[in-house]
PDB file of C-alpha atoms and ligand atoms in Angstrom:
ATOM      1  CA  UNK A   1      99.426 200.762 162.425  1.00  0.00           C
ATOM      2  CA  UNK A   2     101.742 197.713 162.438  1.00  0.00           C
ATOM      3  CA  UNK A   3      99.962 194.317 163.596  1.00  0.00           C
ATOM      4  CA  UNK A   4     101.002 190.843 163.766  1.00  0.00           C
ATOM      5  CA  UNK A   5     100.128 188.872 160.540  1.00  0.00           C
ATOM      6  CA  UNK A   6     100.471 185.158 160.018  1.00  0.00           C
ATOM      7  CA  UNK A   7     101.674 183.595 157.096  1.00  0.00           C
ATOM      8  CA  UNK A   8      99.865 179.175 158.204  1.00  0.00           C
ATOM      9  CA  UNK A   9     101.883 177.920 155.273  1.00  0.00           C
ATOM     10  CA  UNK A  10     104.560 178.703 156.934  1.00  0.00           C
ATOM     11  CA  UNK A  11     103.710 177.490 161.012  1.00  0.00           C
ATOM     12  CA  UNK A  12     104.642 173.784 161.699  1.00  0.00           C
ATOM     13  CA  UNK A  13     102.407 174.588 164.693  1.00  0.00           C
ATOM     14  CA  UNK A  14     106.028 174.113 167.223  1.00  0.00           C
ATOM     15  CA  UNK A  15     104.054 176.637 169.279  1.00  0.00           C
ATOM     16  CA  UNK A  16     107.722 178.284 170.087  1.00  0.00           C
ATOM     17  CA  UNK A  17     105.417 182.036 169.436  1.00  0.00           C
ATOM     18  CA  UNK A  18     103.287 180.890 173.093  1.00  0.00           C
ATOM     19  CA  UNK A  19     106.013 179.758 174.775  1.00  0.00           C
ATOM     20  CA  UNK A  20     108.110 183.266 174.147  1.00  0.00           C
ATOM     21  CA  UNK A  21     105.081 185.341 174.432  1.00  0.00           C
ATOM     22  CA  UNK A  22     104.536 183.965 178.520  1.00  0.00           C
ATOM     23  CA  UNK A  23     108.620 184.822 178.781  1.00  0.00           C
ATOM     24  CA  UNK A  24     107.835 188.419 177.635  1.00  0.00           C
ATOM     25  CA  UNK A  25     104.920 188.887 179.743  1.00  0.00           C
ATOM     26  CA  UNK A  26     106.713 186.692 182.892  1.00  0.00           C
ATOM     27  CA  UNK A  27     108.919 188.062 185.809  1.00  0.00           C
ATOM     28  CA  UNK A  28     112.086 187.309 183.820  1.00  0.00           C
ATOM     29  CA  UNK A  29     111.630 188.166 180.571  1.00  0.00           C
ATOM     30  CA  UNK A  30     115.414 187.984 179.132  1.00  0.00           C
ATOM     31  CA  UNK A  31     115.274 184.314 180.734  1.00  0.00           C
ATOM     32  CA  UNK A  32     113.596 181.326 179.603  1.00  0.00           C
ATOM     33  CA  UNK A  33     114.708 179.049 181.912  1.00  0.00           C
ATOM     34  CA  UNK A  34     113.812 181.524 185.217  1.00  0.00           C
ATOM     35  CA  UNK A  35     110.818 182.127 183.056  1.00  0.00           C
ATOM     36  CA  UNK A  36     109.200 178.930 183.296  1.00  0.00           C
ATOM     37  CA  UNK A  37     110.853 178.082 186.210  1.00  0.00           C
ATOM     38  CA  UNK A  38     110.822 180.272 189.234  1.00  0.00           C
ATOM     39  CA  UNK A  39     107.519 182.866 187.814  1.00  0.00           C
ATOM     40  CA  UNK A  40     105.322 181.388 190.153  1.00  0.00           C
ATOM     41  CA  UNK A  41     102.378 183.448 188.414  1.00  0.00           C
ATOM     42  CA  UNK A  42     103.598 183.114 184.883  1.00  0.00           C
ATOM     43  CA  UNK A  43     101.282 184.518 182.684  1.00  0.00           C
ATOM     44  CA  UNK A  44      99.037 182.663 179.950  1.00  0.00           C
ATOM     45  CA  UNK A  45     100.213 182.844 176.005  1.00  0.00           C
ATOM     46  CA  UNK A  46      98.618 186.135 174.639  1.00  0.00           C
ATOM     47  CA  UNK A  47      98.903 184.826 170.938  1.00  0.00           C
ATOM     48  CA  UNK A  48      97.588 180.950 170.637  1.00  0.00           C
ATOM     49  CA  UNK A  49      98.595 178.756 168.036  1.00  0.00           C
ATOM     50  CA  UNK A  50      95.133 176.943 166.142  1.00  0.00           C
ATOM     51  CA  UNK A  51      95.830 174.196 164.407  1.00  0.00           C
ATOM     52  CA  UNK A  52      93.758 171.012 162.363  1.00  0.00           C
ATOM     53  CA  UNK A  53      96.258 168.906 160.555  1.00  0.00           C
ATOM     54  CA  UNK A  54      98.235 169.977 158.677  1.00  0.00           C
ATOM     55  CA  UNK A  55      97.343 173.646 158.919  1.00  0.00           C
ATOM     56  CA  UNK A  56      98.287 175.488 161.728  1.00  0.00           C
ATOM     57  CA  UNK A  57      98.480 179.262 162.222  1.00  0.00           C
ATOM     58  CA  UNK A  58      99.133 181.835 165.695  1.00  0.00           C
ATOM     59  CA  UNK A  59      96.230 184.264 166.255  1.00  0.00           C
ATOM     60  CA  UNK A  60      96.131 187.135 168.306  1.00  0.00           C
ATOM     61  CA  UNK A  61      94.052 190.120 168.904  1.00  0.00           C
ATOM     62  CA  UNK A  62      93.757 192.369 165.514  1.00  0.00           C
ATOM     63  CA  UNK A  63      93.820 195.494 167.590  1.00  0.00           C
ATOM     64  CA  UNK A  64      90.391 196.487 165.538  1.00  0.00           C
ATOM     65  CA  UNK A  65      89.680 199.841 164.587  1.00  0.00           C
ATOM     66  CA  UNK A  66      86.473 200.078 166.099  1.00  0.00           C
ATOM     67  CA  UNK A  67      87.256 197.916 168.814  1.00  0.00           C
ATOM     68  CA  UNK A  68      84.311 195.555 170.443  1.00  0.00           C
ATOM     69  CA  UNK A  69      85.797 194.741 173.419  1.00  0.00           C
ATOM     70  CA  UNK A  70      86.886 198.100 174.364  1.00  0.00           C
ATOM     71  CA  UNK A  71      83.252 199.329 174.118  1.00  0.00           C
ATOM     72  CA  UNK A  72      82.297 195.928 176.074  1.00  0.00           C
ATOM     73  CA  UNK A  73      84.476 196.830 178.962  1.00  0.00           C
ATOM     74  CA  UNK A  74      82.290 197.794 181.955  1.00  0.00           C
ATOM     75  CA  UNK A  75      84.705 199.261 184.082  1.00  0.00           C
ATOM     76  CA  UNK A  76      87.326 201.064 181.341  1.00  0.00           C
ATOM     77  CA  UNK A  77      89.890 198.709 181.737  1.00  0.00           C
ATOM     78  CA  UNK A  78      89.828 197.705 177.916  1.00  0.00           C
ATOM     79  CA  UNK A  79      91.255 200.969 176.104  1.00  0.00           C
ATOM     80  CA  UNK A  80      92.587 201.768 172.512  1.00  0.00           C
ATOM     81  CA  UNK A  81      95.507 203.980 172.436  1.00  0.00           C
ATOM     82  CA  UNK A  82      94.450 207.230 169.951  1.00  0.00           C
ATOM     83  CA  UNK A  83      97.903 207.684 169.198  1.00  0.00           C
ATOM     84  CA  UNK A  84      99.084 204.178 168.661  1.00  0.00           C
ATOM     85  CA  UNK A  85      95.896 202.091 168.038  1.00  0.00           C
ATOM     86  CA  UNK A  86      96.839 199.313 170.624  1.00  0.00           C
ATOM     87  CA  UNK A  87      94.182 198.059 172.253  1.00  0.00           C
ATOM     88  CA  UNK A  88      95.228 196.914 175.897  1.00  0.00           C
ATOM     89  CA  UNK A  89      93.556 195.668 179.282  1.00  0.00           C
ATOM     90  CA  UNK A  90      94.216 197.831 182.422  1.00  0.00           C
ATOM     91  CA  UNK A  91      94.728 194.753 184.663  1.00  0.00           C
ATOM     92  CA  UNK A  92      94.226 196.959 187.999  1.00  0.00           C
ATOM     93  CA  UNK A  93      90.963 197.709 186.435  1.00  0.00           C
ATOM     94  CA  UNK A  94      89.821 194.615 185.104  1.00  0.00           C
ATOM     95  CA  UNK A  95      87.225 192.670 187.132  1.00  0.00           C
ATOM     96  CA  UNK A  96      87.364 189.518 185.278  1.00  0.00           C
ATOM     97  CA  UNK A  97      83.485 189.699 183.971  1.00  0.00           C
ATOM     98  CA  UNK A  98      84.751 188.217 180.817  1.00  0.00           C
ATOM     99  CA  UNK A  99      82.449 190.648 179.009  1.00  0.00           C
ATOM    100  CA  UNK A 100      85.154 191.313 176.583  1.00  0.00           C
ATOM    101  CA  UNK A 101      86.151 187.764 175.570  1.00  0.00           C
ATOM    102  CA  UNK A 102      81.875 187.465 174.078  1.00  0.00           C
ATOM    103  CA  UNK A 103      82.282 190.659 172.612  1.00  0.00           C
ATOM    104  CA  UNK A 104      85.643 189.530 170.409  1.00  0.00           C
ATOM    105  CA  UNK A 105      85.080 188.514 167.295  1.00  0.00           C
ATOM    106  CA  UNK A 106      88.486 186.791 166.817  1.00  0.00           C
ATOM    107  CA  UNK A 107      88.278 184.823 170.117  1.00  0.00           C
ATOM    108  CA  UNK A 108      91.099 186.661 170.910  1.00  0.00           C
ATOM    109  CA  UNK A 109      91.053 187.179 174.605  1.00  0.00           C
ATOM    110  CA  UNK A 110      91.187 184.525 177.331  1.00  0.00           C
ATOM    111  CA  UNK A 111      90.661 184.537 180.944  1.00  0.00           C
ATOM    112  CA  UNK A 112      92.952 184.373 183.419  1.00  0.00           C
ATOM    113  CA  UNK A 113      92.120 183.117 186.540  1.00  0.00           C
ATOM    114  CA  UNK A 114      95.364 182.362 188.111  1.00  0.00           C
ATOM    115  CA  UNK A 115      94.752 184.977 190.473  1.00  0.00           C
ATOM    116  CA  UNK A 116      92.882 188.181 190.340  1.00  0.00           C
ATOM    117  CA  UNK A 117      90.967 187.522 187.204  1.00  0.00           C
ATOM    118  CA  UNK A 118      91.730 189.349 184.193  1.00  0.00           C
ATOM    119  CA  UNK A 119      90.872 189.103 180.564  1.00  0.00           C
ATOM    120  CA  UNK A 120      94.642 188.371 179.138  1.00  0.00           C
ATOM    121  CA  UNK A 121      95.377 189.800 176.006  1.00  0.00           C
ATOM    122  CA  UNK A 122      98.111 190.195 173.231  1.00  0.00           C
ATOM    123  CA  UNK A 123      99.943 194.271 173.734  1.00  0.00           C
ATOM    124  CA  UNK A 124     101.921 193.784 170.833  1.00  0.00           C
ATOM    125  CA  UNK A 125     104.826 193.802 173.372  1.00  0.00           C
ATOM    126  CA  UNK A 126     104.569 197.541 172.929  1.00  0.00           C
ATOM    127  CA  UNK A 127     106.286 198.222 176.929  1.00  0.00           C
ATOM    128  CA  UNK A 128     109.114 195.610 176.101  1.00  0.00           C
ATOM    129  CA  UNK A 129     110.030 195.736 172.626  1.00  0.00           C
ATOM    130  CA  UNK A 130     109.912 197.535 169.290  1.00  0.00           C
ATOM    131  CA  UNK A 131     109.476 193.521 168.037  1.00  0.00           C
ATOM    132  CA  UNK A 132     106.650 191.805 169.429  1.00  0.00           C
ATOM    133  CA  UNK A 133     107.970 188.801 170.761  1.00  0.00           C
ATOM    134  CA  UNK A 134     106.079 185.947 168.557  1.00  0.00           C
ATOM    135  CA  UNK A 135     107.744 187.493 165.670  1.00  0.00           C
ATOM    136  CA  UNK A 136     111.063 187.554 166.493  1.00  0.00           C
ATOM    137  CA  UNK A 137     111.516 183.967 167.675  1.00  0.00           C
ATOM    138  CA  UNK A 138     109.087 182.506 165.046  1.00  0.00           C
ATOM    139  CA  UNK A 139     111.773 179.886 163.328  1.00  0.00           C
ATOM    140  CA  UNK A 140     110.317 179.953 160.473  1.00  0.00           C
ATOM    141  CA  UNK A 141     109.352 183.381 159.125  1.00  0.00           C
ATOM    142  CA  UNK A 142     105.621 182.223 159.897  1.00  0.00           C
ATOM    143  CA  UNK A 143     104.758 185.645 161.717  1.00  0.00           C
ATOM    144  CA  UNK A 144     105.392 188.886 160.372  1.00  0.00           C
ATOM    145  CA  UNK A 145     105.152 192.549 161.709  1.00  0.00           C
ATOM    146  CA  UNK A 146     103.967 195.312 159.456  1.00  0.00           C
ATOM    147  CA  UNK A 147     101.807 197.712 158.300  1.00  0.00           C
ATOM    148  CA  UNK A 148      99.120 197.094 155.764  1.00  0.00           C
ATOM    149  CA  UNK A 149      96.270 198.780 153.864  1.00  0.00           C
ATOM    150  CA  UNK A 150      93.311 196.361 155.528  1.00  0.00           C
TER     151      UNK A 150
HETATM  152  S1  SF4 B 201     106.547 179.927 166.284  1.00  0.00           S
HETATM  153 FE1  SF4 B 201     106.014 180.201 164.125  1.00  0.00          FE
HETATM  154  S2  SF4 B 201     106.001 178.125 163.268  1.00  0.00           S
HETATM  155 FE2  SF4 B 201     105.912 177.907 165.487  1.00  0.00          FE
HETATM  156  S3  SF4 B 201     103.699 177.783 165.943  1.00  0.00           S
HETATM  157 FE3  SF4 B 201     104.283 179.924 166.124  1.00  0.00          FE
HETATM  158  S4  SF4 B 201     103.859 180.815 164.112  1.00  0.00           S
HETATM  159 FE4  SF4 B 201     103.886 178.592 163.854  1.00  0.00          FE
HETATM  160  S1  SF4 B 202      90.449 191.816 171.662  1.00  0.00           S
HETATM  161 FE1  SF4 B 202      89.160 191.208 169.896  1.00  0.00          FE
HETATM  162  S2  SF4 B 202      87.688 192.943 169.613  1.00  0.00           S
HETATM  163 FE2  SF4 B 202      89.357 193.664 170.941  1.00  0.00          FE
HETATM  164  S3  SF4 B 202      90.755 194.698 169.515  1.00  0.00           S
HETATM  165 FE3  SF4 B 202      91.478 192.560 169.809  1.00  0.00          FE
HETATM  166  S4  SF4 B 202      90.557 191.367 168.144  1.00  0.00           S
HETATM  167 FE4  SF4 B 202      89.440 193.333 168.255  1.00  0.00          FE
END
């Protein structure tokens, strides 16, 4: 399947990947502006940018083949598409036990308590866009999309 791969000598670390992933996950997510503005329950960045001078790189979940968190889940809410191989959270099922983010070996899930809490994780965009939207607004070529043998 394709994932999200990052190339760190590449990132400046100008976090510009978070700040378009919460406009594709927000209320309004053609508009920045509204985006930040008027989503009064904008959601958190599901890729986050690491960084330790002068590296920096934007990690997200790997959607695993034999996916931890999904077998962590105590209620079903964490599932991995058979077709596709995206692993997504249900977030009408999710309690918010966080049992998934110590199961993740990437550290890539992080709780959202902002209201109901849910475990918020990267979907690859996959109900928005063919694109995930990290990737296309990277400036500088530091995320790509693709499929690879590992
Ligand atoms: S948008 Fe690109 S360059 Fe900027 S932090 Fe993210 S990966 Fe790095
Ligand atoms: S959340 Fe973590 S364990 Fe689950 S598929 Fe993504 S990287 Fe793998």
């Amino acid at each position: 399947m394709k994932k999200v791969y990052a190339k760190e000598e590449y990132c400046v670390g100008c976090r510009l990947c978070e700040v378009h992933c919460v406009v594709a996950h927000s209320k309004y997510p053609n508009d920045i502006i509204k985006a930040f503005k008027k989503d009064t329950n904008r959601p958190l960045p599901r890729v986050i940018v690491e960084e330790e001078r002068p590296v920096s790189f934007a990690l997200q979940c790997r959607h695993c083949d034999y996916a931890y968190c999904t077998k962590a889940c105590i209620t079903g809410a964490m599932r991995k598409d058979p077709v596709t191989g995206i692993v997504t959270n249900d977030e009408e099922r999710c309690v918010g036990c966080w049992t998934c983010i110590l199961a993740c070996p990437f550290g890539a899930i992080k709780r959202d308590e902002s209201g109901h809490k849910v475990a918020s994780k990267c979907d690859l965009c996959s109900q928005t866009a063919l694109t995930p939207a990290c990737v296309e607004h990277c400036p500088n070529g530091a995320l790509l999309f693709e499929e690879r043998d590992n």
